[in-house]
mmCIF file of C-alpha atoms in Angstrom:
data_model
loop_
_atom_site.group_PDB
_atom_site.id
_atom_site.type_symbol
_atom_site.label_atom_id
_atom_site.label_comp_id
_atom_site.label_asym_id
_atom_site.label_seq_id
_atom_site.Cartn_x
_atom_site.Cartn_y
_atom_site.Cartn_z
ATOM 1 C CA CYS S 176 154.263 47.682 170.084
ATOM 2 C CA GLY S 177 150.921 48.744 171.520
ATOM 3 C CA SER S 178 148.626 51.424 170.210
ATOM 4 C CA THR S 179 146.325 53.976 171.821
ATOM 5 C CA PRO S 180 142.627 53.150 171.419
ATOM 6 C CA LEU S 181 140.769 55.667 169.281
ATOM 7 C CA THR S 182 138.321 57.230 171.718
ATOM 8 C CA PRO S 183 136.410 60.551 171.708
ATOM 9 C CA GLU S 184 138.910 61.811 174.276
ATOM 10 C CA VAL S 185 141.851 60.955 172.020
ATOM 11 C CA LEU S 186 140.179 62.693 169.085
ATOM 12 C CA ASP S 187 139.464 65.797 171.171
ATOM 13 C CA GLU S 188 143.076 65.960 172.328
ATOM 14 C CA THR S 189 144.335 65.470 168.773
ATOM 15 C CA GLN S 190 142.180 68.352 167.551
ATOM 16 C CA ARG S 191 143.331 70.555 170.427
ATOM 17 C CA LEU S 192 146.990 69.880 169.686
ATOM 18 C CA GLY S 193 146.387 70.419 165.986
ATOM 19 C CA SER S 194 144.922 73.845 166.733
ATOM 20 C CA ILE S 195 147.963 74.772 168.811
ATOM 21 C CA TYR S 196 150.259 73.587 166.029
ATOM 22 C CA LEU S 197 148.453 75.721 163.449
ATOM 23 C CA GLN S 198 148.533 78.786 165.683
ATOM 24 C CA HIS S 199 152.274 78.385 166.233
ATOM 25 C CA ASN S 200 152.828 78.027 162.497
ATOM 26 C CA GLN S 201 150.737 80.935 161.311
ATOM 27 C CA LEU S 202 152.665 83.594 159.439
ATOM 28 C CA PRO S 203 152.147 87.340 159.994
ATOM 29 C CA ALA S 204 150.116 87.604 156.776
ATOM 30 C CA GLY S 205 147.552 85.159 158.161
ATOM 31 C CA THR S 206 148.565 82.093 156.152
ATOM 32 C CA PHE S 207 150.281 78.997 157.561
ATOM 33 C CA ARG S 208 153.620 77.325 156.981
ATOM 34 C CA PRO S 209 152.697 74.706 154.399
ATOM 35 C CA ALA S 210 155.075 71.944 155.445
ATOM 36 C CA ALA S 211 157.277 70.560 158.193
ATOM 37 C CA ASP S 212 160.568 68.660 158.189
ATOM 38 C CA TRP S 213 159.505 65.563 160.114
ATOM 39 C CA ARG S 214 163.112 64.382 160.413
ATOM 40 C CA ALA S 215 164.224 67.547 162.190
ATOM 41 C CA GLY S 216 160.896 68.118 163.902
ATOM 42 C CA GLU S 217 160.855 71.697 162.651
ATOM 43 C CA PRO S 218 158.643 73.752 160.322
ATOM 44 C CA SER S 219 159.815 74.031 156.741
ATOM 45 C CA ASP S 220 159.838 77.188 154.661
ATOM 46 C CA SER S 221 159.414 75.141 151.487
ATOM 47 C CA ASP S 222 156.539 76.320 149.307
ATOM 48 C CA ASP S 223 156.261 73.053 147.373
ATOM 49 C CA GLN S 224 152.929 72.299 149.071
ATOM 50 C CA ASP S 225 151.702 75.878 149.339
ATOM 51 C CA TYR S 226 148.301 75.781 147.657
ATOM 52 C CA GLY S 227 145.269 77.928 148.292
ATOM 53 C CA ALA S 228 143.050 74.933 149.036
ATOM 54 C CA HIS S 229 145.518 73.694 151.677
ATOM 55 C CA GLN S 230 145.666 77.130 153.289
ATOM 56 C CA ALA S 231 141.878 77.389 153.377
ATOM 57 C CA ALA S 232 141.647 73.886 154.840
ATOM 58 C CA ALA S 233 144.067 74.840 157.617
ATOM 59 C CA LEU S 234 141.871 77.811 158.507
ATOM 60 C CA TRP S 235 138.833 75.525 158.448
ATOM 61 C CA ALA S 236 140.553 73.106 160.862
ATOM 62 C CA LEU S 237 141.367 75.970 163.210
ATOM 63 C CA ALA S 238 137.776 77.221 163.059
ATOM 64 C CA ALA S 239 136.426 73.705 163.651
ATOM 65 C CA GLU S 240 138.350 73.355 166.906
ATOM 66 C CA TYR S 241 137.322 76.868 167.925
ATOM 67 C CA GLY S 242 133.713 75.857 167.309
ATOM 68 C CA ARG S 243 134.098 73.089 169.884
ATOM 69 C CA ASN S 244 136.296 74.963 172.337
ATOM 70 C CA PRO S 245 136.223 78.763 171.920
ATOM 71 C CA ASP S 246 139.613 80.228 172.741
ATOM 72 C CA GLY S 247 140.782 83.829 172.473
ATOM 73 C CA ALA S 248 144.177 83.055 170.944
ATOM 74 C CA ALA S 249 142.621 80.781 168.324
ATOM 75 C CA LEU S 250 140.047 83.437 167.450
ATOM 76 C CA GLN S 251 142.782 85.994 166.831
ATOM 77 C CA ALA S 252 144.536 83.522 164.515
ATOM 78 C CA ILE S 253 141.265 82.882 162.671
ATOM 79 C CA ARG S 254 140.673 86.615 162.283
ATOM 80 C CA ARG S 255 144.140 87.018 160.741
ATOM 81 C CA GLY S 256 143.393 84.162 158.357
ATOM 82 C CA LEU S 257 140.041 85.613 157.347
ATOM 83 C CA ASP S 258 141.593 89.028 156.763
ATOM 84 C CA PHE S 259 144.137 87.425 154.439
ATOM 85 C CA TRP S 260 141.419 85.815 152.332
ATOM 86 C CA ARG S 261 139.326 88.984 152.297
ATOM 87 C CA ALA S 262 142.275 90.734 150.680
ATOM 88 C CA HIS S 263 142.188 88.149 147.870
ATOM 89 C CA THR S 264 138.432 88.006 147.387
ATOM 90 C CA TYR S 265 136.387 88.973 144.342
ATOM 91 C CA THR S 266 132.656 89.584 144.447
ATOM 92 C CA ALA S 267 129.861 89.755 141.875
ATOM 93 C CA GLU S 268 126.201 89.989 142.825
ATOM 94 C CA THR S 269 125.493 87.099 145.194
ATOM 95 C CA ARG S 270 128.826 85.286 144.774
ATOM 96 C CA THR S 271 132.314 85.509 146.248
ATOM 97 C CA TRP S 272 135.409 83.683 145.027
ATOM 98 C CA THR S 273 139.047 83.812 146.058
ATOM 99 C CA VAL S 274 142.345 83.445 144.246
ATOM 100 C CA TYR S 275 145.425 82.537 146.251
ATOM 101 C CA PRO S 276 148.576 84.560 145.422
ATOM 102 C CA GLY S 277 150.593 82.804 142.724
ATOM 103 C CA GLU S 278 147.592 80.893 141.382
ATOM 104 C CA HIS S 279 146.030 82.042 138.119
ATOM 105 C CA PHE S 280 142.453 81.184 139.017
ATOM 106 C CA GLY S 281 140.368 80.146 142.002
ATOM 107 C CA PHE S 282 139.514 76.605 143.019
ATOM 108 C CA LEU S 283 136.246 75.097 144.156
ATOM 109 C CA ALA S 284 137.995 73.262 147.009
ATOM 110 C CA THR S 285 139.198 76.613 148.364
ATOM 111 C CA SER S 286 135.687 78.065 148.243
ATOM 112 C CA ALA S 287 134.262 75.015 149.999
ATOM 113 C CA ALA S 288 136.884 75.034 152.759
ATOM 114 C CA LEU S 289 136.328 78.745 153.396
ATOM 115 C CA ALA S 290 132.561 78.250 153.518
ATOM 116 C CA LEU S 291 133.029 75.429 156.034
ATOM 117 C CA ALA S 292 135.349 77.606 158.126
ATOM 118 C CA HIS S 293 132.640 80.264 158.277
ATOM 119 C CA MET S 294 130.056 77.665 159.318
ATOM 120 C CA GLU S 295 132.239 76.381 162.153
ATOM 121 C CA LEU S 296 132.935 79.876 163.420
ATOM 122 C CA LEU S 297 129.287 80.900 163.345
ATOM 123 C CA ALA S 298 128.244 77.686 165.097
ATOM 124 C CA ALA S 299 130.567 78.305 168.062
ATOM 125 C CA GLN S 300 128.750 78.579 171.359
ATOM 126 C CA GLY S 301 130.171 81.349 173.499
ATOM 127 C CA GLY S 302 133.352 82.957 172.265
ATOM 128 C CA ASP S 303 133.951 86.613 171.556
ATOM 129 C CA LEU S 304 132.414 87.220 168.139
ATOM 130 C CA SER S 305 130.741 90.606 167.987
ATOM 131 C CA VAL S 306 127.350 91.193 166.392
ATOM 132 C CA GLU S 307 129.106 93.030 163.557
ATOM 133 C CA GLU S 308 131.483 90.115 162.980
ATOM 134 C CA ARG S 309 128.619 87.637 162.869
ATOM 135 C CA THR S 310 126.770 89.759 160.344
ATOM 136 C CA GLN S 311 129.865 90.001 158.152
ATOM 137 C CA LEU S 312 130.543 86.259 158.414
ATOM 138 C CA GLN S 313 126.939 85.412 157.530
ATOM 139 C CA ASP S 314 127.083 87.628 154.444
ATOM 140 C CA GLU S 315 130.420 86.144 153.360
ATOM 141 C CA LEU S 316 129.140 82.621 153.923
ATOM 142 C CA ALA S 317 126.066 83.222 151.784
ATOM 143 C CA ARG S 318 128.294 84.484 148.971
ATOM 144 C CA HIS S 319 130.716 81.557 149.201
ATOM 145 C CA VAL S 320 127.754 79.178 149.093
ATOM 146 C CA GLY S 321 126.381 81.071 146.102
ATOM 147 C CA GLN S 322 129.659 80.507 144.258
ATOM 148 C CA ILE S 323 129.686 76.797 145.101
ATOM 149 C CA ALA S 324 126.084 76.331 143.993
ATOM 150 C CA ALA S 325 126.852 78.153 140.727
ATOM 151 C CA ALA S 326 129.615 75.610 140.050
ATOM 152 C CA LYS S 327 127.191 72.700 139.731
ATOM 153 C CA ARG S 328 127.124 71.314 136.211
ATOM 154 C CA ASP S 329 124.097 70.016 134.355
ATOM 155 C CA ASP S 330 125.205 66.451 135.123
ATOM 156 C CA GLY S 331 125.196 67.091 138.886
ATOM 157 C CA LEU S 332 128.985 67.210 139.290
ATOM 158 C CA PHE S 333 130.941 70.442 139.863
ATOM 159 C CA TRP S 334 133.311 72.554 137.835
ATOM 160 C CA SER S 335 136.576 72.461 139.795
ATOM 161 C CA ALA S 336 137.861 76.010 139.199
ATOM 162 C CA GLN S 337 136.709 79.592 138.647
ATOM 163 C CA ARG S 338 138.092 82.402 136.518
ATOM 164 C CA LYS S 339 139.793 85.178 138.412
ATOM 165 C CA ASP S 340 138.094 88.113 136.705
ATOM 166 C CA THR S 341 134.500 86.854 136.560
ATOM 167 C CA GLY S 342 134.262 83.863 138.896
ATOM 168 C CA GLU S 343 132.910 81.829 135.975
ATOM 169 C CA PRO S 344 133.204 78.126 136.867
ATOM 170 C CA PHE S 345 135.208 75.828 134.583
ATOM 171 C CA GLY S 346 137.481 72.796 134.776
ATOM 172 C CA HIS S 347 136.905 69.059 134.881
ATOM 173 C CA PRO S 348 135.076 67.565 137.887
ATOM 174 C CA SER S 349 137.370 66.025 140.470
ATOM 175 C CA ALA S 350 136.653 63.802 143.463
ATOM 176 C CA GLU S 351 138.060 65.929 146.295
ATOM 177 C CA PRO S 352 136.457 69.277 145.366
ATOM 178 C CA ASP S 353 133.202 67.501 144.463
ATOM 179 C CA GLY S 354 133.126 65.964 147.943
ATOM 180 C CA LEU S 355 133.979 69.215 149.731
ATOM 181 C CA ALA S 356 131.420 71.176 147.716
ATOM 182 C CA LEU S 357 128.749 68.610 148.537
ATOM 183 C CA MET S 358 129.684 68.749 152.222
ATOM 184 C CA ALA S 359 129.433 72.538 152.327
ATOM 185 C CA LEU S 360 126.096 72.662 150.521
ATOM 186 C CA ALA S 361 124.632 69.786 152.550
ATOM 187 C CA ARG S 362 125.569 71.411 155.847
ATOM 188 C CA MET S 363 124.181 74.729 154.698
ATOM 189 C CA ALA S 364 120.944 73.100 153.520
ATOM 190 C CA THR S 365 120.373 71.149 156.733
ATOM 191 C CA SER S 366 122.138 72.783 159.689
ATOM 192 C CA GLY S 367 122.114 76.196 158.026
ATOM 193 C CA GLY S 368 118.425 76.207 157.168
ATOM 194 C CA ARG S 369 118.925 76.756 153.424
ATOM 195 C CA GLU S 370 116.371 74.208 152.246
ATOM 196 C CA ASP S 371 116.367 75.850 148.816
ATOM 197 C CA LEU S 372 119.741 74.150 148.271
ATOM 198 C CA LEU S 373 118.379 70.629 148.751
ATOM 199 C CA PRO S 374 117.592 69.960 145.065
ATOM 200 C CA ILE S 375 121.197 70.844 144.178
ATOM 201 C CA VAL S 376 122.530 68.739 147.052
ATOM 202 C CA LEU S 377 120.488 65.660 146.167
ATOM 203 C CA GLU S 378 121.386 65.861 142.481
ATOM 204 C CA ALA S 379 125.078 66.276 143.329
ATOM 205 C CA ALA S 380 124.957 63.433 145.853
ATOM 206 C CA ASP S 381 123.461 61.054 143.308
ATOM 207 C CA ALA S 382 125.820 62.087 140.506
ATOM 208 C CA GLY S 383 128.883 61.965 142.735
ATOM 209 C CA TYR S 384 127.969 58.528 144.043
ATOM 210 C CA VAL S 385 127.861 57.137 140.527
ATOM 211 C CA ARG S 386 130.975 58.937 139.272
ATOM 212 C CA HIS S 387 133.302 58.753 142.280
ATOM 213 C CA ILE S 388 132.111 55.574 144.020
ATOM 214 C CA VAL S 389 130.409 53.139 141.636
ATOM 215 C CA ASP S 390 132.432 53.894 138.496
ATOM 216 C CA ALA S 391 135.669 54.477 140.399
ATOM 217 C CA ALA S 392 135.510 51.229 142.393
ATOM 218 C CA ASP S 393 137.138 49.249 139.606
ATOM 219 C CA GLU S 394 138.751 51.970 137.519
ATOM 220 C CA ASN S 395 140.364 54.238 140.133
ATOM 221 C CA PRO S 396 140.022 53.321 143.830
ATOM 222 C CA HIS S 397 142.153 56.341 144.760
ATOM 223 C CA GLU S 398 139.334 58.544 143.478
ATOM 224 C CA MET S 399 137.042 57.019 146.104
ATOM 225 C CA GLU S 400 139.565 57.874 148.828
ATOM 226 C CA GLU S 401 139.609 61.527 147.745
ATOM 227 C CA TYR S 402 135.831 61.703 147.657
ATOM 228 C CA PHE S 403 135.246 59.947 150.970
ATOM 229 C CA PRO S 404 136.139 62.723 153.490
ATOM 230 C CA GLY S 405 133.589 65.125 152.040
ATOM 231 C CA ILE S 406 130.737 62.720 151.529
ATOM 232 C CA THR S 407 130.898 61.173 154.998
ATOM 233 C CA VAL S 408 129.656 64.446 156.474
ATOM 234 C CA ALA S 409 127.346 65.256 153.570
ATOM 235 C CA TRP S 410 125.635 61.878 153.572
ATOM 236 C CA PHE S 411 125.302 61.924 157.359
ATOM 237 C CA GLU S 412 123.727 65.381 157.237
ATOM 238 C CA LEU S 413 121.215 64.182 154.650
ATOM 239 C CA ALA S 414 120.334 60.935 156.431
ATOM 240 C CA ASP S 415 120.325 62.364 159.958
ATOM 241 C CA GLY S 416 118.284 65.374 158.880
ATOM 242 C CA GLY S 417 115.514 63.187 157.516
ATOM 243 C CA VAL S 418 115.761 64.806 154.090
ATOM 244 C CA ALA S 419 113.162 63.410 151.710
ATOM 245 C CA GLY S 420 114.791 61.243 149.060
ATOM 246 C CA ALA S 421 118.009 60.768 151.046
ATOM 247 C CA ALA S 422 117.137 57.908 153.393
ATOM 248 C CA ASP S 423 119.422 55.431 151.625
ATOM 249 C CA TYR S 424 122.532 57.550 152.124
ATOM 250 C CA GLY S 425 122.842 56.363 155.699
ATOM 251 C CA ASP S 426 123.057 52.777 154.449
ATOM 252 C CA LYS S 427 125.478 53.790 151.699
ATOM 253 C CA LEU S 428 127.718 55.427 154.282
ATOM 254 C CA LEU S 429 127.759 52.316 156.462
ATOM 255 C CA ASN S 430 128.474 50.116 153.450
ATOM 256 C CA LEU S 431 131.468 52.243 152.480
ATOM 257 C CA ALA S 432 132.831 52.115 156.017
ATOM 258 C CA GLU S 433 132.941 48.310 156.008
#
């Protein structure tokens, strides 16, 4: 059978349909149905895949499409999602972390996805965000980024979790949250104008490349797959932004794509 060529138009339509799907599967609390029964073609009420990081990623996806095509209905869904997370947010000084109901601590991947959702929303051209909303989103974003930056270890990798009561980072580094954290910090450092984050970003990029690409190539190829989605954006941001010391990441990205 034939297949549809992957064009920018196909990608745009896929993202548009994905946004509609998420809106139709948002629950009154602001979260999303975590699964679907593909055999019946209907949403599933199963909570087997209901994780905070997945919920935050769904909100990020919705915000990303809104950033490209501002839509009133999508914005209302995003607002409900943000209100949910605000109700499960903890703050200390310059940091904010979240703990999803039923989970005993917060996760770095959740923080990164929420930071990226804020970035997409703030980058939207047009739309109906008020000045007050923008100010609140900017403050929340800075605090999420502060939490992510605080999770960087001395070896350049990231602690994967944070304690509920203090936000103290802990937990072994893992490919997916390392990649998402690097993506969030790289975008904030380049597109967001936070050049003070560049030393952290470059150290994390180098450490992650060794741990999750070079070392994993023979030992655990699946680890590379988990790391890849985050670093594609992070490395592009570094190379495209002309960041000093990051010129080779464009070549590394092309080499991985082959």
